Coordinates of C-alpha atoms in Angstrom, one line a residue:
X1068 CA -13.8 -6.9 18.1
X1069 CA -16.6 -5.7 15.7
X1070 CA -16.0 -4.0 12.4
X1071 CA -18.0 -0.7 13.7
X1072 CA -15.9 -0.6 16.7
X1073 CA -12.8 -1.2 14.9
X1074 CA -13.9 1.6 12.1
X1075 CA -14.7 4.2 15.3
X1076 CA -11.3 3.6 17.3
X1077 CA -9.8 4.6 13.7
X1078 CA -11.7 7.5 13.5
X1079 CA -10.9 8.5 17.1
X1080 CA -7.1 8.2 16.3
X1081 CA -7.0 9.9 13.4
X1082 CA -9.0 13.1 15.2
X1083 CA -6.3 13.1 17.9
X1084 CA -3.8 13.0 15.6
X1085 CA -5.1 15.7 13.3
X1086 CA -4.9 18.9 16.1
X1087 CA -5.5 22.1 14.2
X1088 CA -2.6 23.2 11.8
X1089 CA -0.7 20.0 11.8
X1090 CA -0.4 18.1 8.8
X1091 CA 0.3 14.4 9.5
X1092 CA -0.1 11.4 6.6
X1093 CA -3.0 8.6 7.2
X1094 CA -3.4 5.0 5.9
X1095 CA -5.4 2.4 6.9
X1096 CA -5.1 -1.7 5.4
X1097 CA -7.0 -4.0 6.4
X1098 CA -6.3 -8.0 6.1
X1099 CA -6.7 -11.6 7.1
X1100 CA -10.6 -11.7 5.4
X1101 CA -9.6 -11.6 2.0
X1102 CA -7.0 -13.3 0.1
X1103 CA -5.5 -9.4 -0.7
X1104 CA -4.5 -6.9 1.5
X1105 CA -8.0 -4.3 1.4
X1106 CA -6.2 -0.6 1.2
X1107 CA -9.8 1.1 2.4
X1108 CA -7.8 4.3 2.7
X1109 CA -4.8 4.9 0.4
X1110 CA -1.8 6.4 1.9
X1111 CA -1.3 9.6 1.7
X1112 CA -4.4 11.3 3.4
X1113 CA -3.8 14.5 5.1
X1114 CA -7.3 14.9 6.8
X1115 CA -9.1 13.5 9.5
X1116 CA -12.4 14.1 8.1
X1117 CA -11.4 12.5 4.5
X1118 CA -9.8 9.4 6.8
X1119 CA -13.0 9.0 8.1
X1120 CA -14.4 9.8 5.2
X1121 CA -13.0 7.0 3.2
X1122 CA -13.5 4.8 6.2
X1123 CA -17.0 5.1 6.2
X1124 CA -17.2 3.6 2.9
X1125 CA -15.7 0.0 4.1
X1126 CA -18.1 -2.7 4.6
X1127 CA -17.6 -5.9 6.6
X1128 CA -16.2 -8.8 5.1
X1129 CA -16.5 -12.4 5.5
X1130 CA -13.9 -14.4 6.2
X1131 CA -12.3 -16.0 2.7
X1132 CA -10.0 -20.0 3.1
X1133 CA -6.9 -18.3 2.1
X1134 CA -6.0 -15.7 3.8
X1135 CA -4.0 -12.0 3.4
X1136 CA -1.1 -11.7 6.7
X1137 CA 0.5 -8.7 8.6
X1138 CA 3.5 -9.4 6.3
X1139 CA 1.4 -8.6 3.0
X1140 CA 0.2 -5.5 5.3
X1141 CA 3.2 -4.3 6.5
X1142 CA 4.8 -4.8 2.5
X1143 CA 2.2 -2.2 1.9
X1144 CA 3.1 0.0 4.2
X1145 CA 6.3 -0.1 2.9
X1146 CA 5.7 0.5 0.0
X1147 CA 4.0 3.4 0.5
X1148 CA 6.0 5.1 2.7
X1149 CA 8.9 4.6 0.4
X1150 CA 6.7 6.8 -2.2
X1151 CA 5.1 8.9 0.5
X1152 CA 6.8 9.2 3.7
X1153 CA 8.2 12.6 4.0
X1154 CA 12.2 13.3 5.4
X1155 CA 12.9 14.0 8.7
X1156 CA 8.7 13.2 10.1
X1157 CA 7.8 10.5 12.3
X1158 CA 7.0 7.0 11.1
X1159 CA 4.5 5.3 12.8
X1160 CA 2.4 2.0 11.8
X1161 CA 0.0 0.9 14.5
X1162 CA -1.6 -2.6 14.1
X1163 CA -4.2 -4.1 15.3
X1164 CA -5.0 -7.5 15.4
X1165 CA -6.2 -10.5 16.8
X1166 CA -4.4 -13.3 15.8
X1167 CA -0.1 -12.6 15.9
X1168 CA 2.3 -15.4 14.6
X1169 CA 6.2 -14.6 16.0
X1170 CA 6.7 -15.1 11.7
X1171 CA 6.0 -11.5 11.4
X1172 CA 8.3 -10.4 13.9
X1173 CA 10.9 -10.2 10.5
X1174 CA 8.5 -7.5 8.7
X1175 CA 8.3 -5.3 11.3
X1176 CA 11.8 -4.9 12.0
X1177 CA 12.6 -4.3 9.0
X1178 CA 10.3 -1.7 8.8
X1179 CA 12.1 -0.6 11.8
X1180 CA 15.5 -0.6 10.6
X1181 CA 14.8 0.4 7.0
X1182 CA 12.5 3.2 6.9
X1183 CA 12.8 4.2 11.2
X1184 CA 9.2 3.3 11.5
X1185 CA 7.9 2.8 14.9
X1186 CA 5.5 -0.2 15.0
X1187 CA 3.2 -0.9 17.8
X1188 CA 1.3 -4.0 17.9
X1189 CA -2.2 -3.7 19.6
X1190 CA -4.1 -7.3 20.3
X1191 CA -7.8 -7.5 19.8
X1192 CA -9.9 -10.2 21.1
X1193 CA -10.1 -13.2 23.2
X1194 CA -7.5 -15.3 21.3
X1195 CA -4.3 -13.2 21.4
X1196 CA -1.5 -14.8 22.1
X1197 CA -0.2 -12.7 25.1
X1198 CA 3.5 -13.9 24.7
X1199 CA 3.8 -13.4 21.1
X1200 CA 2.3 -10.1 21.6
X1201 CA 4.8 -8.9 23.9
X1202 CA 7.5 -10.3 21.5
X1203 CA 6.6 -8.4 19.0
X1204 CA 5.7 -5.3 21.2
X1205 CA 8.8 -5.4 23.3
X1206 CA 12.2 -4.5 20.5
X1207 CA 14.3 -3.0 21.5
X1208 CA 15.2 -5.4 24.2
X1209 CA 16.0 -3.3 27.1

């Protein structure tokens, strides 16, 4: 998936998120190019148009050797919410991705049983692995 397209689908979430006198919490971290997690828009934004806003302002980024992972990512989002996240509102941390290793499977349920965040895992590309994926995607085990 291309940065652009990646940057727009944000956007897009964000706006249908954001209905007229709600006031819901944005974040957006992005890894795997750099060696650090890239926080392009810090957690807490309250507005659509700054999300997009502070989007905007992200550039493309080359791939680096050593590489940042969804556990760094998810750390981050735990940190934040720890600071950020208000009582009694829904948690959610959506990620997108195109490369899932079943090692990260540990980070997200604890994010699941420590803060009641609801993870969803969205692949991206040609090179997801399909049965990973729905490992991840599919906790609780029905």
């Amino acid at each position: 998936m291309k940065h652009g397209q990646m940057k727009n689908i944000l956007n897009t979430i964000a706006l249908d998120l954001n209905p007229s006198g709600s006031t819901p919490y944005f974040g957006a971290i992005f890894y795997g190019a750099t060696s650090t997690t890239n926080t392009v828009v810090p957690f807490p934004v309250d507005s659509a148009a700054t999300f997009k806003t502070k989007l905007d302002y992200k550039q493309y980024t080359t791939a680096q050797v050593s590489q940042s992972t969804l556990t760094m990512a998810l750390a981050a989002v735990d940190s934040s919410c720890r600071s950020y996240c208000r009582s009694f509102t829904p948690r959610v941390t959506v990620v997108f991705s195109d490369a899932f290793d079943s090692s990260e499977d540990t980070a997200i349920r604890q994010l699941e049983n420590n803060l009641g965040m609801t993870v969803i895992v969205v692949g991206v590309g040609h090179s997801i692995n399909a049965s990973v994926l729905n490992q991840l995607a599919s906790y609780p085990p029905h």
